Coordinates of C-alpha atoms in Angstrom, one line a residue:
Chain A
X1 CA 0.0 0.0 0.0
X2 CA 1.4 4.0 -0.6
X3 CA 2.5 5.5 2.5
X4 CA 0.1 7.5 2.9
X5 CA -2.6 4.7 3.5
X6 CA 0.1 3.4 6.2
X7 CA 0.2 6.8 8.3
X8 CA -3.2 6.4 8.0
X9 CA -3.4 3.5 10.0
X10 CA -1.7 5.4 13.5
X11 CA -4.1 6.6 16.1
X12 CA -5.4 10.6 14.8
X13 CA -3.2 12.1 18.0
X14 CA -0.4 10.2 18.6
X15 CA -1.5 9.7 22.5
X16 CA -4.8 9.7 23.7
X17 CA -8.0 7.7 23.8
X18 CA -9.1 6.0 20.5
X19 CA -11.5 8.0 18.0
X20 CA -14.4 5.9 19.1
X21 CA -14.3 6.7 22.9
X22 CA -13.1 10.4 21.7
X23 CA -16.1 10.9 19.7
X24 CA -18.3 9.5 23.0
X25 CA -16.9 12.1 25.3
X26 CA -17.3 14.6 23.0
X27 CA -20.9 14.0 21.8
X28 CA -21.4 13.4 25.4
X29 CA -20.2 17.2 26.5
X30 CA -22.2 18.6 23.6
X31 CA -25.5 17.0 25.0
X32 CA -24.5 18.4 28.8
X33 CA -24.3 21.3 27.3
X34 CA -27.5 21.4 25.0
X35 CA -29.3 20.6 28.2
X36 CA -27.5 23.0 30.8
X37 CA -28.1 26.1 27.8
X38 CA -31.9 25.1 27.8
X39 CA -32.2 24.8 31.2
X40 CA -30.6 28.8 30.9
X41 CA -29.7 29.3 34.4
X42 CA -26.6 27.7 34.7
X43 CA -24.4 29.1 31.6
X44 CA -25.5 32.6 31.2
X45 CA -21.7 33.4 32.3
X46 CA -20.2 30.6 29.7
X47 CA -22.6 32.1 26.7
X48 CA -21.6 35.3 27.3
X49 CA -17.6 35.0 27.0
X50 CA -18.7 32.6 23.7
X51 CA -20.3 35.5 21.9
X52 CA -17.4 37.8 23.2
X53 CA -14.9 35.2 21.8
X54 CA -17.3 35.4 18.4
X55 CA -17.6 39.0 18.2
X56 CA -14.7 39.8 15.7
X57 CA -16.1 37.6 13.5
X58 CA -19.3 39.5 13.6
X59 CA -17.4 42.6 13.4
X60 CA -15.1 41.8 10.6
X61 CA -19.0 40.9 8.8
X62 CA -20.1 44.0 9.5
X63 CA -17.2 45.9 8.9
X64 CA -17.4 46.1 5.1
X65 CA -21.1 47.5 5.7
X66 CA -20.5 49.7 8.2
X67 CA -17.9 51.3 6.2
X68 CA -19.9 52.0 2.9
X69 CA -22.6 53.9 5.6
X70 CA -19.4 55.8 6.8
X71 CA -18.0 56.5 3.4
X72 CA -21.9 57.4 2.0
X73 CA -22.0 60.0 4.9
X74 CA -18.8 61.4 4.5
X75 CA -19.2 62.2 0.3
X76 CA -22.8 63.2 0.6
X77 CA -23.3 66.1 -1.6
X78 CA -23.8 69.8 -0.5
X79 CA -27.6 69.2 -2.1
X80 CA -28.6 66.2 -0.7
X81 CA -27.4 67.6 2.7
X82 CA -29.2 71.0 2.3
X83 CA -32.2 68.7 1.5
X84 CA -32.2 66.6 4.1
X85 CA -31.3 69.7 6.6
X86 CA -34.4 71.1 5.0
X87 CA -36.5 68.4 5.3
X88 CA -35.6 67.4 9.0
X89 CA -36.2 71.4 10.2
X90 CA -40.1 70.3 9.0
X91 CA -40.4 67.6 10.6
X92 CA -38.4 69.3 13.7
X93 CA -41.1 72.2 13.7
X94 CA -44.1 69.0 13.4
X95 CA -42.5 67.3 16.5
X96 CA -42.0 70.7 18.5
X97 CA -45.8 71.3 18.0
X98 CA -47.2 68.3 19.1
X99 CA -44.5 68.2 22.2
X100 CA -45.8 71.3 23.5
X101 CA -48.9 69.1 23.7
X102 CA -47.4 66.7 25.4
X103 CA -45.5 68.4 28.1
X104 CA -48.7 69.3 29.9
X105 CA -50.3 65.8 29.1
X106 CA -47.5 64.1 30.8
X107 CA -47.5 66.9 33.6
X108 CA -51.7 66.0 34.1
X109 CA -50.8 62.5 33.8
X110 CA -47.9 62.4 36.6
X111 CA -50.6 64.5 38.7
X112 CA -53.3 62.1 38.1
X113 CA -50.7 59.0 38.7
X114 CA -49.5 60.8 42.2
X115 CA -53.3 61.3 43.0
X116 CA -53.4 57.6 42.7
X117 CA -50.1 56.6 44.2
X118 CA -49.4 54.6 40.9
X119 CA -45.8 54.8 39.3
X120 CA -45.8 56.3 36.1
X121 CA -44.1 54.0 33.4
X122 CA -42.8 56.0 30.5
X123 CA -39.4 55.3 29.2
X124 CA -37.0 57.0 31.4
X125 CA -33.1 56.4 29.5
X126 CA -32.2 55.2 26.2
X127 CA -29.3 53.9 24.6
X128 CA -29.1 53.7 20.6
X129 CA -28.3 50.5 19.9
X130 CA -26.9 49.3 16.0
X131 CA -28.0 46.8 14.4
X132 CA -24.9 44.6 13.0
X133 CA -25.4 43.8 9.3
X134 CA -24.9 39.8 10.1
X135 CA -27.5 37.1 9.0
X136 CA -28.4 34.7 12.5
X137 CA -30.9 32.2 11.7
X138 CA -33.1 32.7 8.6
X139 CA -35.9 30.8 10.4
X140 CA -35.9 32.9 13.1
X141 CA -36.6 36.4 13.2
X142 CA -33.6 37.9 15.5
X143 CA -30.9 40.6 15.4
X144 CA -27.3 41.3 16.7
X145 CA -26.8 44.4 18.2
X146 CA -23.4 46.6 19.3
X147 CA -24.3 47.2 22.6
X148 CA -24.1 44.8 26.0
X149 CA -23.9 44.3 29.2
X150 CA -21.0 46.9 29.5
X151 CA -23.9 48.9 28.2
X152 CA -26.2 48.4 31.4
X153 CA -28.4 46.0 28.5
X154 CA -30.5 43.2 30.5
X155 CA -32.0 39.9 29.6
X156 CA -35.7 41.2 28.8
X157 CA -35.1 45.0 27.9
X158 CA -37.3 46.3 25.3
X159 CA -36.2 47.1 22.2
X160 CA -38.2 50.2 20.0
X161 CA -37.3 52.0 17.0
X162 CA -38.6 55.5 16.0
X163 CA -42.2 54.1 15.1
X164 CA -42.8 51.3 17.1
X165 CA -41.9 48.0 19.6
X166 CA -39.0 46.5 18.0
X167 CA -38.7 43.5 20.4
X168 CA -36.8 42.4 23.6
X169 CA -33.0 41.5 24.3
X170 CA -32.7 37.7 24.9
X171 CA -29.2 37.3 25.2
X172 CA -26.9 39.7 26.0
X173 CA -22.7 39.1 25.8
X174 CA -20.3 42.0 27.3
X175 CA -20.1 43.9 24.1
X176 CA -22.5 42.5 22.6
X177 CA -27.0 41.4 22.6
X178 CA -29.2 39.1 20.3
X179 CA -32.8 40.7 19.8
X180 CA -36.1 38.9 19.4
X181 CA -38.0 40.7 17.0
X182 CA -42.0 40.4 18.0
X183 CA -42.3 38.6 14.8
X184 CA -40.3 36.2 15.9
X185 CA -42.4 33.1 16.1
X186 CA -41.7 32.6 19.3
X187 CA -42.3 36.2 21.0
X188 CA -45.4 37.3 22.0
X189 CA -46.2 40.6 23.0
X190 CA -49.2 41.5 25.6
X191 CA -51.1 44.5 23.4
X192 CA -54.2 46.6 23.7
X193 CA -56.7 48.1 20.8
X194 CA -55.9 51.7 21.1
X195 CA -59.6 52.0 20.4
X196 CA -61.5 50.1 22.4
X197 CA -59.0 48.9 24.9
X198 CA -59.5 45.5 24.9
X199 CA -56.5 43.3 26.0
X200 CA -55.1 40.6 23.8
X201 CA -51.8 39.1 22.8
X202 CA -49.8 39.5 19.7
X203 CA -48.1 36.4 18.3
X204 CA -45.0 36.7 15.9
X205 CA -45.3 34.5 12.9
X206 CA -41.7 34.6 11.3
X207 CA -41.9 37.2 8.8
X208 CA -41.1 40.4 9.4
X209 CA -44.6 42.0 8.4
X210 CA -47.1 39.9 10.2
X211 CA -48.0 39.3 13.7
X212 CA -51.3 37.4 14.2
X213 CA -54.0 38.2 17.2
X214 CA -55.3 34.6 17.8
X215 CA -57.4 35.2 20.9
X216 CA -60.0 37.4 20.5
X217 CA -63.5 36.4 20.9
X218 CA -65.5 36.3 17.6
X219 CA -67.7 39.5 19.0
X220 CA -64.9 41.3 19.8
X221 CA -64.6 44.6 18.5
X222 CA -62.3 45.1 16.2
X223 CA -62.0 46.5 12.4
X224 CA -59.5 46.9 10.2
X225 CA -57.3 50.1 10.9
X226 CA -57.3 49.8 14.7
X227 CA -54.0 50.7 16.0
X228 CA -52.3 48.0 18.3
X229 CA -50.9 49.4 21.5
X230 CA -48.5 47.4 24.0
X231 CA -50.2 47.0 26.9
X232 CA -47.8 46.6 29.8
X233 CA -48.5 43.6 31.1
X234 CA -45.9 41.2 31.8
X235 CA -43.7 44.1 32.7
X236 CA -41.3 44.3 30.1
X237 CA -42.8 46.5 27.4
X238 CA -43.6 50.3 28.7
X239 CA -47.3 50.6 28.1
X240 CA -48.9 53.0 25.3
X241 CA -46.4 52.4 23.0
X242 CA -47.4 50.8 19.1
X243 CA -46.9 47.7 18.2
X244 CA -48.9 46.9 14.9
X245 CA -51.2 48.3 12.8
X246 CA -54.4 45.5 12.5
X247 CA -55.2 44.3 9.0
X248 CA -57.5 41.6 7.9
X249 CA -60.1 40.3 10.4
X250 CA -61.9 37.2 9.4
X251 CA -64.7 36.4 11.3
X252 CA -65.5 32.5 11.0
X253 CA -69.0 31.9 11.8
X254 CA -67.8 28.2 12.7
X255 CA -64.9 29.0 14.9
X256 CA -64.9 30.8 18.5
X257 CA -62.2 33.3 17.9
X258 CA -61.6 35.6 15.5
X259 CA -58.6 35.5 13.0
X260 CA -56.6 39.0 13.2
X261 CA -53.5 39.9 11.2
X262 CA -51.5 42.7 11.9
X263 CA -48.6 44.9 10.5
X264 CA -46.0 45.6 12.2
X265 CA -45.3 49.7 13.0
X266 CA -41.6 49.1 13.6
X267 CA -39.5 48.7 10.7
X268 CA -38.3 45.0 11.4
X269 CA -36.6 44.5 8.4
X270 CA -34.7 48.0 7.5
X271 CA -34.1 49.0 10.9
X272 CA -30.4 50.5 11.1
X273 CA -30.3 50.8 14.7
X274 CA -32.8 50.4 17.8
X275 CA -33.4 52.2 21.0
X276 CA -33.1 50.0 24.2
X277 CA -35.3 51.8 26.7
X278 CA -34.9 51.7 30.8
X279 CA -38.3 52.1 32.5
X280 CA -40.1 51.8 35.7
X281 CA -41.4 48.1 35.1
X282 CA -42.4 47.4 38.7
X283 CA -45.5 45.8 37.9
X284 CA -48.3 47.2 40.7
X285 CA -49.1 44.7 42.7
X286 CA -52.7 43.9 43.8
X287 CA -52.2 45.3 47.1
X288 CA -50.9 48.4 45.6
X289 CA -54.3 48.6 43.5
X290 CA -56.1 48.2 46.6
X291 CA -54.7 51.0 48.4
X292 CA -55.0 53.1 45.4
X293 CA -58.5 52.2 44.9
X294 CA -59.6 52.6 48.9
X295 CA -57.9 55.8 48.5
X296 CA -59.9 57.2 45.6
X297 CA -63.0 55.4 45.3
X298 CA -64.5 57.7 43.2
X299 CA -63.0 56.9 39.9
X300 CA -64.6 53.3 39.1
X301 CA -62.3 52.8 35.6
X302 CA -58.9 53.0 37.9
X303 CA -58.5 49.9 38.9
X304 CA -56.9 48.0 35.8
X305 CA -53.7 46.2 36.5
X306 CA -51.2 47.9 34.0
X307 CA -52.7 51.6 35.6
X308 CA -53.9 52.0 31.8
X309 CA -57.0 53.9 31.7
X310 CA -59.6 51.7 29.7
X311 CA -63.3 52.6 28.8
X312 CA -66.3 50.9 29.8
X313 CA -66.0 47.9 27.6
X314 CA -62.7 46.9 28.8
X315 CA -63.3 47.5 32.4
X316 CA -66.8 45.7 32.5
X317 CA -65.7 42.5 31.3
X318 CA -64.2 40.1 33.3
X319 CA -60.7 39.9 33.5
X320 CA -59.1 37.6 35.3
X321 CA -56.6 39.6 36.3
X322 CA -58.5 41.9 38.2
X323 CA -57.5 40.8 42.3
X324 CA -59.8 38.3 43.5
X325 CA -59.2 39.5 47.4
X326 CA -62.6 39.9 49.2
X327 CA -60.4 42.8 50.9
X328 CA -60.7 45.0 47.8
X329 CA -64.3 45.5 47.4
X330 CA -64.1 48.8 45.3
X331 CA -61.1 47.4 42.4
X332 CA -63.2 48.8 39.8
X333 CA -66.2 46.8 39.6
Chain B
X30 CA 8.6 7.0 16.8
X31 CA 6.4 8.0 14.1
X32 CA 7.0 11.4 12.8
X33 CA 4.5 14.1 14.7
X34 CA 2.3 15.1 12.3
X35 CA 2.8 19.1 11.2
X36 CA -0.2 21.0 11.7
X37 CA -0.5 24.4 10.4
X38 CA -2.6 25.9 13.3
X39 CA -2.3 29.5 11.5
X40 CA -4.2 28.2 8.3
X41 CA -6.5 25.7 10.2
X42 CA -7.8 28.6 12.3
X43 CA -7.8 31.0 9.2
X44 CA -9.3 28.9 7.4
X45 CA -12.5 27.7 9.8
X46 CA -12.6 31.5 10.7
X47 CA -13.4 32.2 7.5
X48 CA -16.0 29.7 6.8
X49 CA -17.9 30.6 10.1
X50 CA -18.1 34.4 8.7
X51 CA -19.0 33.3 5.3
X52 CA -21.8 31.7 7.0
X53 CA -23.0 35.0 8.3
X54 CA -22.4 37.1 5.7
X55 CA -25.2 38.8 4.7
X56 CA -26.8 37.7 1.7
X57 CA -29.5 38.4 -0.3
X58 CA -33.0 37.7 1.0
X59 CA -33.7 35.1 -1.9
X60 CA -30.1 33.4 -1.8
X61 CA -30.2 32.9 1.9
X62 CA -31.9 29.8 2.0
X63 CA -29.7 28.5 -0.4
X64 CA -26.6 29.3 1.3
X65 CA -24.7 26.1 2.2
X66 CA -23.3 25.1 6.1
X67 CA -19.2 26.0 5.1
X68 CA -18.2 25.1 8.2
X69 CA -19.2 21.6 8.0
X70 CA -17.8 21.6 4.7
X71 CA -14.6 22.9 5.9
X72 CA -14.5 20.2 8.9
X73 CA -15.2 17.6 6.7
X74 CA -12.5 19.0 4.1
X75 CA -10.0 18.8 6.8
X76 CA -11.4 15.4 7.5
X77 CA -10.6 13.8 4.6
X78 CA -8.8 15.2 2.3
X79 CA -6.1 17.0 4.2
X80 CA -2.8 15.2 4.8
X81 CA -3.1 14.9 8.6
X82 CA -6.4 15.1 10.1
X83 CA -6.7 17.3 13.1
X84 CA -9.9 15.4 13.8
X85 CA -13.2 15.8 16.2
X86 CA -11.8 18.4 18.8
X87 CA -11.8 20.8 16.0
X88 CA -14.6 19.7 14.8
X89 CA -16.6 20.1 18.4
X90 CA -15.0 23.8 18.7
X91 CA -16.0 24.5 15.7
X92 CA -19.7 23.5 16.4
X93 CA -19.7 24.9 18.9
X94 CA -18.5 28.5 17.6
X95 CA -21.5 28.1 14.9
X96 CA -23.6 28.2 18.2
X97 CA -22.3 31.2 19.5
X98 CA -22.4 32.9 16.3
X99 CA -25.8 32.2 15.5
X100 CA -27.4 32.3 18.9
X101 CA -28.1 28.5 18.7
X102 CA -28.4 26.5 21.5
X103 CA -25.3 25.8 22.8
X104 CA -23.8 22.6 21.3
X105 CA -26.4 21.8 18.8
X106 CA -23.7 21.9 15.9
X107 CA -21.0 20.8 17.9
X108 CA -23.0 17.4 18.6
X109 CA -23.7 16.8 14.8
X110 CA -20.3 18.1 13.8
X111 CA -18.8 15.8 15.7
X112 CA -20.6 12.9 14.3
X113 CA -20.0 13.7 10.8
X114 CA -16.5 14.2 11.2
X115 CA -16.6 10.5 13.1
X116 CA -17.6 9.3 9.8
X117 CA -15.6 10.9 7.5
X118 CA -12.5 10.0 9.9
X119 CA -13.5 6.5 9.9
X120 CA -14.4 6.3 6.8
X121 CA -11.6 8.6 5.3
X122 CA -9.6 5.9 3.2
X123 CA -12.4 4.6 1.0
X124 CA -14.0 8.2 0.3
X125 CA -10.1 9.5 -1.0
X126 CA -10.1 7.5 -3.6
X127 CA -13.5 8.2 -4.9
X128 CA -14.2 10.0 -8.2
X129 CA -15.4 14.0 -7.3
X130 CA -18.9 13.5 -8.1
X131 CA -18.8 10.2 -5.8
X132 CA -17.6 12.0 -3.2
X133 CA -20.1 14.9 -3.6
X134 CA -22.7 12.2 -3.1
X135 CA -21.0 10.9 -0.2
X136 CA -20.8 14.4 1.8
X137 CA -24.2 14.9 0.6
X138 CA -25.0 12.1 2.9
X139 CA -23.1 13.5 5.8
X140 CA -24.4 16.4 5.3
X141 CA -27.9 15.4 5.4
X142 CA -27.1 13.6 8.7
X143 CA -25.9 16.8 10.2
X144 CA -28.9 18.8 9.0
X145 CA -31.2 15.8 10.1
X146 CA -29.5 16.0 13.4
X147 CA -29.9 19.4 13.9
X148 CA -32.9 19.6 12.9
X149 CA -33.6 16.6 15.5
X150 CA -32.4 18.8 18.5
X151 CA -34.4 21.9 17.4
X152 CA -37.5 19.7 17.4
X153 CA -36.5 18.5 21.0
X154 CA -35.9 22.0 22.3
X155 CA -39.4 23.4 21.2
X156 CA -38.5 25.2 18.2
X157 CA -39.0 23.1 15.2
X158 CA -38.5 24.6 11.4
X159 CA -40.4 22.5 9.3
X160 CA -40.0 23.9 6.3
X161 CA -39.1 22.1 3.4
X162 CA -36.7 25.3 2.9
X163 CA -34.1 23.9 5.6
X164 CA -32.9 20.7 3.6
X165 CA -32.0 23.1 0.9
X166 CA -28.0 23.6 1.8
X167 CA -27.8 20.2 2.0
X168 CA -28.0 20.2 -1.8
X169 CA -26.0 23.3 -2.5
X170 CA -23.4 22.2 -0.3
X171 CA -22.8 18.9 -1.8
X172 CA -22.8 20.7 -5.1
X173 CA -20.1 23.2 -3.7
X174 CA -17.9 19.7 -3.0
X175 CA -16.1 19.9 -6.4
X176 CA -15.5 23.9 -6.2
X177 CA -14.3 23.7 -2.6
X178 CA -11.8 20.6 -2.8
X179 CA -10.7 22.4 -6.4
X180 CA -9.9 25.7 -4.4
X181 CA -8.6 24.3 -1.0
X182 CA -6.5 22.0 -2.7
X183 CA -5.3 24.5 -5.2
X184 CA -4.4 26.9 -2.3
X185 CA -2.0 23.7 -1.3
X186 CA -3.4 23.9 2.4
X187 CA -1.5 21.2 4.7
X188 CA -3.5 21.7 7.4

């Protein structure tokens, strides 16, 4: 036989165990590990120096992208700046209008709140967060962004861009965070109809433009246009901010709940960067709604759990989140 | 005493660095699904073509950098890596002196095992993709075989 066939025949490393017990150990270590990274308690630490140790790869990726943004940017022309200058002073004068607005809405609101001893859960910091140009999973509807837990990010921040919920951080390495968009098939974001209030859910289906509303009673009122509203619930989406535009209802005479598609209002897909968001997310606990409704028992809508005001509808039903303790007699019903 | 093998760790590592970006580069939104697994076909390369194999350790790390990258659960690759590159190390002798298009049929096997593997573990972990999409690199990288042995052994890599 050629040589080659005869070094063939030693042992791969010249010491060691054979390839067969080799290939048990190593198969066995994976499996340890498959189970200890679902169970997700016990290797946050090891999964975060792993995507550390990946990074450069992910920043050599990038790189090539991030470059033709910084190179576009720097040879814009005179024009196209004086445009854009232009166009960004309208949109400045828009915003400025409609925040003079809101300054004494959030000052009435913070009153109102105080009047009810609840916390008031608007965003309170922000850290802009980019969006490396790298492809994860094409199954799965998640992003890679710059910032981690140098950064303050958390395991469950939320995630918005300029026109809506974006998603929520799921893993987070030192420099760096995997996102779950919320049309991610397995994120689901507690919403409210902006116009009627009612509570649902909003499931991601894996594309980027549709999220589905699979649990809404067939007479629930709904049509075509409502704007989708996170909720709060759950605590790790601020409340009030927009999720998804709804789009086709069918209503199935044969089937108990309604089918609802909705459009995401984020830009999932062209995002550049996104805007992790620090908020108040203590969740008010029953008792908390207890005091605050002994304490004001004149307002009858007050008592829902995310501190949401909700019309009639919303409040009349019943929701079993309402606190069943016999001590709270007035919790809005 | 047998001569120690020579490994070129500066190529190896190059080398699988380069296929684990390539498998995150972005691509088109029609081509991604297409886009074959290079790392596997890199491992497997290295498994049995190269002069002296470095074997399953790298291929395990390797896996098990596809994880990380990917934000996989941890050690889902490794596992199947690891058992493909069994194969093709046991198996190594007999594939060699296949013709090109026999071996392309041959990793197309192996690669089907380690997409049929993977695919295994993401059912048992609760995320199953069902889509007939998924099998696709299994095709495209088999057809890659002929390119990829052409241009690694052109680039006269003694791993």
């Amino acid at each position: 036989m050629s040589p080659i066939q005869d070094q063939d025949h030693r042992p791969l490393l010249l010491e060691g165990p054979s390839l067969g017990l080799r290939l048990a150990i190593l198969a066995a270590a994976a499996v340890a590990l498959m189970v200890a990274d679902h169970q997700q308690q016990y290797i946050g630490v090891v999964r975060g120096w792993l995507s550390a140790a990946v990074y450069p790869v992910h920043w050599i990726v990038d790189a090539p992208g991030s470059a033709w943004r910084a190179a576009s940017e720097t040879l814009t022309t005179r024009r196209g700046l004086t445009e854009e200058n232009d166009r960004l002073k309208a949109e400045n004068r828009e915003i400025r209008l409609r925040l003079l607005r809101f300054d004494s809405l959030e000052q009435e609101n913070q009153r109102l709140r105080e009047a009810r001893a609840g916390s008031a859960r608007v965003a309170e910091r922000s850290l802009v967060a980019e969006i490396l140009r790298v492809d994860l999973d094409p199954y799965r509807q998640r992003v890679l962004v710059n910032k981690g837990s140098r950064e303050d990010v958390f395991v469950g921040q939320a995630a918005l861009d300029a026109t809506g919920v974006f998603g929520q951080v799921m893993r987070v390495g030192p420099v760096s965070a995997e996102i779950i968009m919320i049309s991610d098939p397995d994120h689901a974001i507690p919403v409210q109809i902006n116009r009627t209030g009612v509570r649902t859910i909003a499931v991601g289906q894996g594309q980027a433009g549709n999220l589905m509303l699979p649990y809404l009673p067939r007479n629930a009122d709904i049509v075509e246009g409502d704007l989708v509203v996170s909720s709060g619930l759950g605590g790790v989406f601020p409340p009030g901010y927009p999720v998804a535009k709804v789009g086709e209802v069918r209503r199935d005479p044969s089937e108990p709940l309604l089918s609802v598609s909705a459009a995401p209002l984020a830009q999932l897909d062209r995002d550049p960067e996104v805007l992790l968001v620090w908020f108040d997310n203590r969740v008010m606990e029953p008792d908390d709604e207890a005091s605050a409704g002994q304490s004001l028992q004149v307002d009858p809508h007050a008592a829902t759990l995310e501190g949401v005001p909700v019309p009639d509808t919303a409040a009349a039903e019943p929701a079993p989140e309402l606190p069943a303790d016999p001590t709270t007699p007035a919790a809005g019903n | 005493m047998a001569r120690r093998p020579v490994r070129n760790w500066p190529v190896l590592v190059l080398l699988l660095a380069v296929s684990l970006a390539a498998t995150v580069v972005p691509l088109p939104d029609w081509l991604e699904p297409l886009r074959p697994n290079f790392v596997a076909l890199t491992v497997l390369w290295l498994c049995l073509l190269s002069i002296r194999t470095t074997g399953l350790l790298m291929a395990w790390g390797s896996g098990l950098a596809i994880d990380a990258l990917h934000g996989m659960l941890l050690g889902q690759n490794a596992l199947a890596l690891v058992v493909i590159a069994y194969i093709a190390l046991k198996m190594r002798l007999r594939i060699r002196a296949f013709p090109i298009l026999h071996q392309s049929a041959v990793i197309f096997g192996l690669l089907l095992l380690n997409e049929f593997i993977l695919f295994w573990i993401d059912g048992i972990a609760g995320f199953p993709v069902t889509t007939w999409a998924r099998w696709l690199p299994v095709l495209t990288g088999a057809a890659c075989w002929p390119l990829m042995t052409g241009l690694y052994s052109r680039l006269a890599i003694r791993a």
